[in-house]
XYZ file of C-alpha atoms in Angstrom:
685
model
C -27.972 -13.105 63.005
C -28.080 -12.412 66.733
C -29.593 -15.875 67.378
C -26.910 -17.629 65.339
C -24.578 -19.810 67.346
C -21.883 -21.998 65.806
C -21.648 -25.647 66.752
C -18.998 -26.962 69.106
C -17.466 -29.901 67.217
C -15.557 -32.413 69.333
C -13.171 -35.261 68.441
C -14.100 -38.861 69.155
C -11.789 -41.865 68.933
C -13.772 -44.341 71.055
C -17.003 -44.705 73.039
C -15.740 -43.077 76.245
C -14.581 -40.043 74.263
C -18.027 -39.918 72.659
C -19.697 -39.841 76.066
C -17.248 -37.215 77.297
C -17.875 -34.975 74.290
C -21.666 -35.192 74.341
C -22.085 -34.798 78.092
C -19.631 -31.880 78.202
C -21.601 -29.832 75.694
C -20.706 -30.811 72.118
C -23.211 -29.931 69.406
C -21.523 -32.331 66.999
C -18.762 -34.923 66.964
C -16.464 -36.269 64.277
C -15.173 -39.805 64.213
C -13.693 -42.410 61.909
C -14.265 -46.015 61.016
C -11.402 -48.471 61.261
C -10.095 -47.542 57.805
C -10.019 -44.610 55.384
C -9.521 -41.835 57.930
C -6.660 -39.565 58.966
C -6.387 -41.072 62.459
C -6.163 -44.743 61.603
C -4.142 -45.323 64.783
C -7.107 -44.304 66.932
C -9.426 -47.015 68.275
C -12.185 -45.785 65.931
C -15.541 -47.470 65.234
C -17.010 -50.405 63.347
C -20.182 -49.921 61.324
C -22.142 -51.615 64.133
C -20.665 -49.438 66.898
C -21.118 -46.389 64.672
C -24.838 -47.101 64.533
C -24.965 -47.170 68.336
C -22.918 -43.962 68.519
C -25.221 -42.139 66.115
C -28.289 -43.259 68.065
C -26.729 -42.031 71.312
C -25.921 -38.673 69.714
C -29.147 -38.072 67.823
C -31.273 -38.710 70.883
C -29.266 -35.933 72.550
C -29.452 -33.538 69.592
C -25.814 -34.027 68.604
C -24.732 -34.440 64.974
C -22.206 -37.032 63.827
C -19.739 -36.493 61.001
C -17.692 -39.328 59.539
C -14.077 -38.570 58.677
C -12.991 -40.235 55.470
C -10.238 -37.754 54.785
C -7.358 -39.686 53.252
C -6.221 -40.295 49.701
C -8.061 -43.203 48.084
C -6.458 -45.446 45.481
C -8.278 -46.868 42.467
C -8.274 -50.308 44.106
C -9.887 -48.882 47.271
C -12.455 -46.585 45.687
C -15.464 -48.904 45.562
C -14.869 -50.121 49.121
C -14.552 -46.538 50.403
C -17.834 -45.527 48.761
C -19.612 -48.642 50.049
C -18.333 -48.026 53.581
C -19.621 -44.455 53.466
C -23.003 -45.679 52.278
C -23.155 -48.052 55.259
C -22.294 -45.107 57.518
C -25.079 -43.091 55.892
C -27.487 -45.943 56.590
C -26.333 -45.747 60.210
C -27.518 -42.137 60.248
C -24.413 -39.939 59.972
C -25.080 -36.271 59.266
C -22.196 -35.738 56.849
C -18.780 -36.922 55.732
C -15.476 -35.024 55.922
C -13.238 -35.886 52.994
C -10.136 -34.718 51.164
C -10.009 -36.781 47.979
C -11.592 -35.103 44.955
C -12.065 -38.372 43.088
C -13.809 -39.955 46.059
C -16.161 -36.977 46.361
C -17.071 -37.180 42.690
C -17.900 -40.871 42.990
C -19.733 -40.534 46.304
C -21.983 -37.799 44.938
C -22.989 -40.056 42.067
C -23.916 -42.896 44.405
C -25.289 -40.841 47.317
C -26.097 -37.288 46.188
C -28.050 -36.341 49.322
C -25.272 -36.866 51.892
C -23.678 -33.554 53.000
C -19.949 -33.456 52.234
C -17.399 -31.286 54.046
C -13.994 -30.393 52.594
C -11.291 -31.536 55.004
C -8.437 -29.278 56.075
C -6.327 -31.803 54.113
C -7.498 -29.963 50.981
C -5.361 -26.951 52.023
C -8.097 -24.347 51.612
C -6.844 -21.002 52.901
C -7.952 -18.352 50.396
C -11.371 -17.343 48.998
C -10.952 -18.471 45.382
C -11.259 -22.102 46.498
C -14.877 -21.619 47.553
C -16.401 -21.562 44.060
C -14.949 -24.897 42.856
C -15.770 -26.497 46.204
C -19.378 -25.376 45.864
C -19.512 -26.658 42.293
C -18.248 -30.055 43.478
C -21.114 -30.246 45.946
C -19.367 -29.432 49.197
C -21.561 -27.702 51.772
C -18.788 -26.876 54.262
C -15.039 -26.293 54.239
C -12.587 -26.880 57.067
C -10.067 -24.106 56.517
C -6.324 -24.267 57.120
C -5.181 -23.494 60.637
C -2.658 -20.971 59.333
C -5.186 -18.258 58.450
C -5.015 -14.902 60.206
C -7.989 -13.077 61.688
C -8.121 -10.707 58.692
C -7.845 -13.512 56.136
C -10.470 -15.619 57.863
C -12.911 -12.731 58.058
C -12.594 -12.079 54.314
C -12.926 -15.793 53.628
C -16.130 -16.005 55.659
C -17.631 -13.078 53.768
C -17.062 -14.855 50.455
C -18.274 -18.169 51.869
C -21.502 -16.544 53.025
C -22.039 -15.067 49.568
C -21.683 -18.541 48.063
C -23.726 -20.348 50.725
C -20.740 -22.292 52.053
C -20.319 -23.106 55.737
C -16.904 -22.528 57.350
C -15.360 -24.759 59.994
C -12.352 -23.570 62.010
C -9.995 -25.450 64.322
C -10.072 -23.644 67.665
C -8.126 -25.939 69.968
C -5.592 -28.748 69.726
C -2.375 -29.808 68.067
C -0.752 -27.704 65.363
C 1.177 -29.521 62.671
C 4.220 -27.618 61.473
C 3.145 -28.215 57.899
C -0.079 -27.105 56.312
C -2.438 -30.072 56.225
C -2.365 -31.909 52.931
C 1.095 -30.607 52.073
C 3.284 -32.798 54.310
C 5.367 -35.712 53.063
C 7.805 -35.870 55.980
C 6.445 -38.987 57.680
C 5.948 -40.738 54.342
C 9.458 -40.044 53.072
C 11.275 -40.748 56.343
C 9.401 -43.845 57.410
C 6.823 -44.841 54.811
C 3.905 -43.856 57.044
C 1.805 -41.297 55.208
C -0.064 -38.467 56.882
C -2.129 -38.145 53.719
C -3.127 -41.777 54.192
C -3.884 -41.494 57.899
C -0.782 -43.017 59.477
C 1.474 -40.063 60.274
C 4.227 -41.126 62.682
C 4.802 -37.557 63.893
C 8.521 -37.273 63.111
C 8.236 -33.486 63.396
C 8.018 -33.914 67.200
C 11.505 -35.484 67.177
C 14.686 -33.376 67.327
C 15.194 -31.117 64.289
C 17.568 -28.269 64.962
C 17.888 -24.888 63.261
C 20.693 -22.457 63.935
C 20.250 -21.088 67.495
C 17.055 -23.131 67.888
C 16.060 -25.316 70.835
C 16.494 -28.597 68.983
C 12.767 -29.156 68.411
C 12.271 -26.670 65.639
C 9.414 -28.443 63.869
C 7.284 -28.676 67.019
C 4.632 -26.024 67.610
C 2.592 -25.414 70.742
C -1.020 -26.480 70.632
C -3.509 -24.022 69.196
C -6.097 -22.313 71.371
C -8.560 -19.772 70.005
C -11.088 -20.217 72.814
C -10.831 -16.535 73.859
C -11.904 -15.586 70.315
C -14.921 -17.876 69.894
C -17.484 -15.097 69.936
C -15.368 -13.131 67.481
C -15.418 -16.173 65.183
C -19.167 -16.398 65.707
C -19.540 -12.784 64.559
C -17.535 -13.602 61.420
C -20.098 -16.274 60.602
C -18.005 -19.365 61.350
C -20.443 -22.295 61.468
C -18.393 -24.866 63.322
C -15.728 -24.581 66.041
C -13.569 -27.673 65.836
C -11.468 -29.259 68.566
C -8.546 -31.475 67.516
C -7.740 -34.640 69.450
C -9.065 -38.029 68.317
C -5.856 -39.602 69.675
C -6.104 -37.926 73.094
C -7.831 -38.901 76.341
C -11.566 -38.525 77.131
C -10.712 -36.072 79.917
C -9.037 -33.783 77.380
C -12.114 -33.923 75.162
C -14.322 -33.104 78.134
C -12.195 -30.125 79.199
C -11.874 -28.640 75.710
C -15.560 -29.146 74.938
C -16.693 -27.655 78.253
C -14.421 -24.639 77.760
C -15.860 -23.947 74.307
C -19.407 -24.451 75.569
C -18.895 -22.000 78.434
C -17.254 -19.377 76.224
C -20.096 -19.478 73.709
C -22.890 -19.580 76.266
C -21.480 -17.324 78.977
C -18.745 -15.244 77.316
C -16.067 -16.591 79.666
C -14.529 -19.860 80.867
C -14.465 -20.808 84.541
C -10.990 -20.590 86.015
C -11.166 -24.229 87.076
C -11.947 -25.449 83.545
C -9.378 -23.128 81.974
C -6.667 -24.335 84.348
C -7.610 -27.986 83.894
C -7.560 -27.662 80.106
C -4.004 -26.360 80.123
C -2.923 -29.105 82.503
C -4.620 -32.016 80.777
C -2.649 -31.457 77.573
C -0.389 -28.690 76.355
C 3.074 -28.238 75.006
C 4.239 -25.686 77.565
C 1.183 -23.568 76.904
C -0.888 -22.614 73.866
C -0.502 -20.345 70.856
C -2.777 -18.079 68.822
C 0.087 -16.921 66.617
C -1.434 -17.687 63.235
C -4.756 -16.058 64.069
C -3.193 -12.906 65.552
C -0.375 -12.760 62.982
C 2.316 -13.037 65.670
C 4.563 -15.657 64.106
C 7.979 -16.633 65.341
C 9.716 -18.196 68.300
C 6.796 -17.922 70.743
C 4.790 -20.414 68.686
C 7.217 -23.296 69.273
C 6.871 -25.734 72.142
C 7.300 -29.329 73.264
C 5.586 -31.554 75.787
C 7.764 -31.571 78.884
C 7.884 -33.828 81.927
C 6.157 -31.075 83.905
C 3.317 -31.034 81.354
C 2.795 -34.766 81.781
C 2.898 -34.521 85.594
C 0.366 -31.668 85.583
C -2.066 -33.797 83.574
C -2.127 -36.483 86.263
C -3.568 -33.985 88.760
C -6.765 -33.206 86.840
C -7.985 -36.492 85.354
C -10.348 -37.357 88.214
C -11.914 -33.890 88.382
C -12.431 -33.783 84.612
C -14.098 -37.173 84.681
C -16.862 -35.534 86.721
C -17.728 -33.376 83.698
C -19.181 -36.372 81.920
C -20.302 -38.648 84.710
C -23.980 -37.797 84.142
C -26.155 -37.069 81.138
C -26.451 -33.427 80.180
C -30.080 -32.285 80.084
C -30.008 -30.215 76.926
C -33.164 -31.167 75.001
C -36.116 -28.897 75.820
C -39.566 -30.445 75.681
C -43.072 -29.049 75.615
C -45.870 -31.234 76.856
C -49.325 -31.695 78.254
C -50.970 -34.240 80.524
C -54.677 -35.035 80.918
C -56.202 -36.788 83.921
C -59.914 -37.169 83.220
C -62.502 -39.276 84.959
C -63.184 -42.545 83.166
C -60.376 -42.127 80.639
C -56.745 -43.309 80.591
C -54.205 -40.736 81.711
C -52.411 -39.270 78.654
C -49.096 -37.501 78.267
C -48.028 -35.675 75.106
C -44.436 -34.513 74.595
C -42.931 -32.514 71.757
C -39.288 -31.650 71.052
C -40.036 -29.051 68.376
C -40.066 -31.651 65.594
C -41.442 -34.922 66.932
C -44.655 -35.425 68.917
C -45.479 -38.460 71.053
C -48.670 -39.229 72.954
C -48.885 -42.143 75.385
C -51.695 -43.473 77.574
C -51.624 -45.004 81.033
C -54.042 -46.247 83.660
C -57.565 -44.978 84.229
C -57.493 -42.751 87.344
C -59.304 -43.880 90.473
C -61.637 -41.940 92.741
C -59.584 -40.400 95.521
C -60.340 -41.873 98.936
C -58.084 -39.632 100.989
C -55.774 -37.250 99.143
C -56.467 -36.561 95.427
C -53.640 -36.140 92.914
C -53.084 -32.436 92.353
C -51.049 -30.416 89.844
C -48.042 -30.101 92.120
C -47.771 -33.869 92.509
C -48.118 -34.505 88.775
C -45.527 -31.865 87.872
C -43.113 -33.247 90.425
C -43.240 -36.750 88.924
C -43.311 -35.831 85.256
C -40.422 -33.377 85.651
C -38.173 -36.109 87.065
C -36.219 -36.512 83.830
C -32.840 -37.028 85.490
C -30.690 -39.643 83.764
C -32.051 -38.545 80.387
C -31.078 -35.687 78.058
C -34.543 -34.131 78.387
C -36.150 -31.431 80.470
C -39.583 -29.818 80.278
C -39.554 -26.210 79.157
C -43.325 -26.121 79.609
C -45.834 -28.692 80.809
C -49.580 -27.981 80.704
C -51.978 -29.988 82.864
C -55.701 -30.666 82.547
C -56.838 -32.477 85.712
C -60.321 -33.306 86.948
C -60.843 -32.882 90.685
C -61.169 -35.756 93.104
C -59.046 -38.283 91.187
C -55.998 -40.262 92.204
C -53.187 -41.556 89.975
C -50.546 -43.840 91.403
C -46.974 -42.515 91.483
C -45.804 -45.661 89.692
C -48.296 -44.983 86.897
C -47.046 -41.412 86.390
C -43.422 -42.582 86.358
C -44.230 -45.299 83.824
C -46.098 -42.773 81.659
C -43.097 -40.428 81.643
C -40.645 -43.239 80.849
C -42.851 -44.550 78.030
C -43.178 -41.110 76.432
C -39.463 -40.366 76.586
C -38.521 -43.806 75.236
C -40.879 -43.391 72.283
C -39.568 -39.883 71.657
C -35.987 -41.172 71.705
C -36.912 -43.829 69.171
C -38.225 -41.153 66.809
C -35.138 -38.983 67.291
C -32.883 -41.967 66.515
C -34.844 -43.121 63.458
C -32.522 -44.208 60.637
C -32.783 -42.730 57.132
C -33.785 -44.775 54.121
C -30.811 -45.056 51.768
C -30.972 -46.493 48.252
C -27.496 -46.296 46.680
C -26.868 -46.826 42.987
C -23.443 -48.397 42.597
C -23.830 -48.796 38.834
C -22.572 -45.254 38.326
C -19.087 -46.166 39.587
C -16.811 -46.385 36.593
C -13.813 -48.580 35.918
C -11.303 -46.665 33.828
C -9.491 -48.416 31.010
C -5.743 -48.589 31.500
C -3.387 -47.199 28.905
C 0.135 -48.612 29.164
C 1.241 -47.698 25.658
C 4.800 -46.546 25.167
C 4.894 -42.770 24.800
C 7.567 -40.200 24.144
C 8.401 -38.985 27.651
C 8.399 -35.214 27.712
C 10.699 -33.320 30.079
C 9.605 -30.427 32.266
C 12.389 -28.432 33.923
C 11.276 -26.745 37.137
C 13.571 -23.899 38.182
C 13.844 -22.019 41.449
C 15.382 -18.943 39.799
C 16.280 -17.693 36.334
C 19.967 -18.114 37.254
C 19.372 -21.813 36.638
C 18.011 -21.191 33.138
C 21.030 -22.544 31.259
C 21.205 -23.256 27.551
C 20.564 -26.935 28.286
C 17.520 -26.055 30.381
C 16.120 -23.950 27.546
C 15.956 -27.038 25.314
C 13.429 -28.780 27.589
C 9.911 -29.437 26.368
C 8.698 -27.023 29.058
C 10.432 -24.756 31.557
C 8.576 -24.028 34.769
C 9.350 -20.641 36.362
C 8.286 -19.069 39.661
C 5.553 -16.498 40.279
C 8.117 -13.877 41.358
C 10.166 -14.130 38.153
C 10.637 -10.801 36.369
C 8.422 -11.006 33.255
C 10.705 -8.569 31.438
C 13.631 -10.987 31.786
C 11.889 -13.953 30.194
C 13.825 -15.488 27.283
C 12.352 -15.808 23.816
C 11.869 -19.097 22.005
C 11.561 -21.051 25.236
C 8.356 -22.897 26.092
C 7.476 -21.492 29.520
C 4.844 -22.087 32.191
C 4.509 -20.544 35.639
C 4.359 -22.437 38.939
C 1.933 -21.010 41.495
C 2.894 -21.267 45.163
C 1.080 -23.826 47.291
C 0.623 -21.207 50.004
C -1.326 -18.119 48.919
C -1.773 -15.224 51.320
C -2.491 -12.461 48.787
C -4.727 -13.466 45.907
C -4.601 -10.004 44.369
C -0.818 -10.175 44.049
C -0.933 -13.657 42.489
C -3.637 -12.661 40.021
C -1.705 -9.552 39.001
C 1.458 -11.563 38.399
C -0.410 -14.132 36.339
C -1.857 -11.435 34.108
C 1.616 -10.057 33.516
C 2.840 -13.496 32.468
C -0.186 -13.929 30.200
C 0.641 -10.645 28.483
C 4.163 -11.978 27.894
C 2.789 -15.014 26.112
C 2.824 -17.636 28.886
C -0.251 -19.790 28.490
C -0.130 -22.363 31.292
C 0.182 -22.480 35.077
C 1.013 -25.389 37.377
C -1.419 -25.226 40.308
C -1.387 -27.226 43.555
C -4.663 -26.044 45.095
C -8.223 -25.221 44.067
C -7.634 -21.515 44.740
C -4.520 -21.475 42.556
C -6.393 -23.131 39.695
C -9.253 -20.649 39.958
C -6.845 -17.689 39.936
C -5.014 -19.030 36.904
C -8.279 -19.479 35.013
C -9.327 -15.941 35.922
C -6.064 -14.685 34.463
C -6.749 -16.505 31.193
C -4.224 -19.322 31.614
C -4.636 -23.038 31.079
C -3.863 -25.152 34.128
C -1.883 -28.226 35.092
C -2.736 -29.987 38.367
C 0.566 -29.936 40.267
C 1.803 -32.360 42.944
C 0.181 -30.438 45.831
C -3.220 -31.645 44.608
C -2.248 -35.165 45.746
C -3.823 -36.760 42.669
C -3.994 -40.388 43.763
C -6.660 -42.027 41.598
C -8.245 -41.989 38.159
C -11.382 -40.148 39.279
C -9.268 -37.253 40.589
C -7.347 -37.116 37.318
C -10.674 -37.155 35.497
C -11.803 -34.131 37.528
C -8.785 -32.138 36.355
C -9.598 -33.084 32.773
C -13.228 -32.001 33.194
C -12.062 -28.647 34.548
C -10.029 -28.000 31.424
C -6.695 -29.093 32.832
C -3.895 -29.751 30.356
C -2.217 -32.415 32.487
C -1.830 -33.776 36.006
C 1.273 -34.306 38.123
C 0.537 -37.401 40.188
C 1.048 -37.777 43.920
C 4.657 -38.532 44.912
C 3.230 -41.117 47.331
C 1.955 -43.395 44.584
C 3.726 -46.609 43.729
C 5.037 -46.309 40.209
C 2.985 -49.349 39.221
C -0.189 -47.588 40.414
C 0.796 -44.256 38.868
C 1.122 -45.856 35.445
C -2.354 -47.372 35.791
C -4.130 -44.083 36.481
C -6.158 -43.268 33.403
C -8.544 -40.422 32.740
C -7.709 -39.242 29.224
C -5.330 -36.595 30.544
C -1.535 -36.503 30.216
C 0.062 -37.526 33.487
C 3.530 -37.204 34.916
C 5.586 -37.228 38.069
C 8.653 -35.721 39.695
C 11.576 -37.924 38.650
C 14.403 -35.752 39.978
C 14.866 -33.265 42.790
C 14.594 -32.422 46.442
C 10.973 -33.128 47.170
C 9.342 -30.478 49.412
C 8.457 -32.355 52.597
C 6.617 -29.545 54.374
C 4.906 -26.278 53.587
C 4.739 -24.049 56.642
C 3.728 -20.480 57.344
C 5.845 -20.166 60.469
C 9.382 -20.755 59.235
C 11.186 -23.337 61.409
C 14.330 -21.215 61.277
C 12.434 -18.555 63.266
C 12.834 -20.645 66.397
C 16.463 -19.553 66.348
C 16.879 -16.657 63.920
C 14.827 -13.654 62.906
C 14.259 -13.049 59.197
C 16.705 -10.130 59.423
C 19.458 -12.459 60.656
C 18.737 -15.290 58.219
C 21.066 -15.744 55.243
C 18.318 -17.449 53.197
C 20.453 -20.580 52.996
C 19.516 -22.336 56.212
C 18.797 -25.976 56.985
C 17.466 -28.144 59.784
C 19.555 -30.991 61.184
C 17.871 -34.102 62.558
C 19.105 -36.409 65.299
C 21.099 -38.414 62.723
C 22.938 -35.238 61.631
C 21.101 -35.224 58.296
C 20.434 -31.768 56.870
C 17.154 -30.624 55.344
C 17.313 -27.298 53.452
C 14.703 -24.608 54.136
C 13.503 -22.313 51.336
C 11.233 -19.289 51.881
C 9.008 -17.554 49.340
C 5.800 -15.498 49.368
C 5.376 -15.685 53.138
C 5.709 -19.477 53.353
C 8.610 -21.859 53.917
C 9.349 -25.261 52.464
C 11.397 -27.962 54.132
C 13.203 -29.873 51.383
C 14.320 -33.479 51.493
C 17.953 -34.161 52.341
C 18.304 -36.350 49.244
C 17.225 -35.884 45.659
C 14.935 -38.298 43.864
C 16.874 -39.980 41.037
C 15.156 -42.011 38.314
C 17.429 -41.299 35.342
C 18.615 -44.911 35.207
C 15.080 -46.272 35.573
C 13.279 -44.199 32.953
C 12.370 -47.350 31.049
C 9.970 -48.140 33.912
C 7.996 -44.932 33.352
C 5.958 -46.520 30.541
C 2.392 -45.230 30.576
C 3.430 -41.768 31.754
C 3.549 -38.702 29.519
C 6.102 -36.450 31.186
C 8.632 -36.209 33.958
C 9.643 -33.190 36.028
C 13.227 -32.379 36.912
C 12.547 -30.376 40.050
C 15.491 -28.035 40.642
C 15.662 -26.110 43.916
C 19.124 -25.269 45.301
C 21.249 -26.581 42.413
C 23.895 -24.380 40.782
C 23.605 -23.727 37.035
C 26.452 -26.194 36.420
C 24.650 -28.847 38.427
C 21.447 -28.200 36.461
C 23.364 -28.968 33.260
C 24.913 -32.109 34.754
C 21.533 -33.491 35.796
C 19.895 -32.727 32.456
C 22.736 -34.496 30.659
C 22.493 -37.470 33.023
C 18.771 -37.823 32.384
C 19.263 -37.730 28.644
C 21.773 -40.565 28.951
C 19.846 -42.560 31.548
C 22.869 -42.369 33.843
C 23.265 -43.929 37.271
C 23.076 -41.559 40.251
C 26.199 -39.549 41.045
C 25.020 -38.139 44.397
C 23.220 -39.001 47.613
C 19.822 -40.042 46.287
C 16.498 -41.726 46.931
C 14.009 -43.473 44.688
C 11.309 -41.645 46.591
C 8.205 -43.673 47.326
C 7.726 -44.927 43.782
C 8.976 -48.449 44.540
C 8.393 -48.849 48.290
C 5.036 -47.074 48.631
C 3.420 -45.908 51.869
C 1.236 -47.356 54.584
């Protein structure tokens, strides 16, 4: 284990960033094509330029991972798989993805390509590892919100199940946990889950006593802890920033390289990194467990001015190739035979021949002269670790001949290192699912925030969804109940214990938004329903839930209603038709930028620049930012044909209001409040 060293994984949005990353010390890079990735606004790559990028990287011993980490619709599925196959033909070393249905299809077509679970899958507790492994993932990019203690325990379990762990160590921190944010989609139709987040969280949102930017966190930096992460067994140290400048990539990559190799970062690099991009400094709050006000920050005018002072110096970090590939070789200069040079990089061996040496008239070619010329590998990524010579006396080899011999050997070696794999995809395994638009009796699920909302009308619902913290002893009889697991899980033991209590009380089903939640529910003996946090966006994902024994699936709130109705996988499907949709799930409560938990009245809200209020609800160590308006589809229920159930998602409603809404939905009444149709009719980009 002492020889183990995690890779430094750098972000790449264009060719200059690629050069900056590789020459500054990256072991691997991640990049996207011009579609199907979570940074669609970056310049990105075409398949042709990807091939060139992979060749450049592989010659220099750097791996390339393709990001295809957005939700994929049924209409896009075949194209997404085909594009990934073309990337595999170009030589990528793996793909980072977030869509379960896409992974299932890709594995059928291309089973040999390594697949990494994106942070968009919201993996932050150990129970997710087993289902990820069963799906064929070889690595997981964990949520940024994990503490040192949680990450250490996670790595132990990952090691036991032969799963690699990738951790973000530097770059922007979203307020919301990745994969659980609908803010950009709901406010402007630009979906973060689809790769077009507009970043509205960086705009003014004000909590009581806050600074007016209470959804904006400082950038993350765990660079001082890299060797600690190495000791945990973290396989990959990831830098965020595909939308940033090449100089930023160079500084962050060089800092990580120095910390891993030397145990410290030069003051000049450390200072330049903070200047090139920060939001008034960095934070390690999640990792160290120090949440609160100190984690918040914005990019000020001074931050921008400081960046201008370091661009030219940082450009020097990647002006020249980094000689990082060790070679072993041997040269023979024998009378009457062509000069030969053999080079080996530990995997590939190349032997080339040159001119026949001449008899020396004046000064013969000696070992020192040969070593001097053959070791001139500047401008390439190579250097000789060891070079053995076998030279007959009294011979002369021209300098030009030795230089040509060296160039020929290195060019042939580079060609071997950049050799493309042979890929033979089988697209016949991709399945078109039959659509079922039959008229069904629409069942009603009532989701409650507390048992105070459990009115007599609520009890008549087909299913009542209660929270994990509900007192099992207070559960009513003769009511069909299920339990909703939180999307954020920081204590699996507590969740499992609660689920077993509910199972003893006769509850048989749990609504689960993450892989870990589903695994915990199964371990407690409950049946599962895939909840909205799963972001079920296509038929193959719905099929996965069916294969795992799921009773039903709540579809993504970002789907057009027309697409939601067409999702078919022989599993009952539904959607949220009423309620304040949770727009963010965050571990550092936004209210903490102004109030401590002790001073909070548990009824706070954020106000945006238009004076619109967004309620904040806290539970189980996480906070949810709720939409300012409720979804209302009561008067459009006739358009839900093809769906099996709807969810009335109650959060901050009074018991009287719960009854009013239930009655309105039974009648198909027009909205009587400030409302939205959600994204069901306008969709997302």
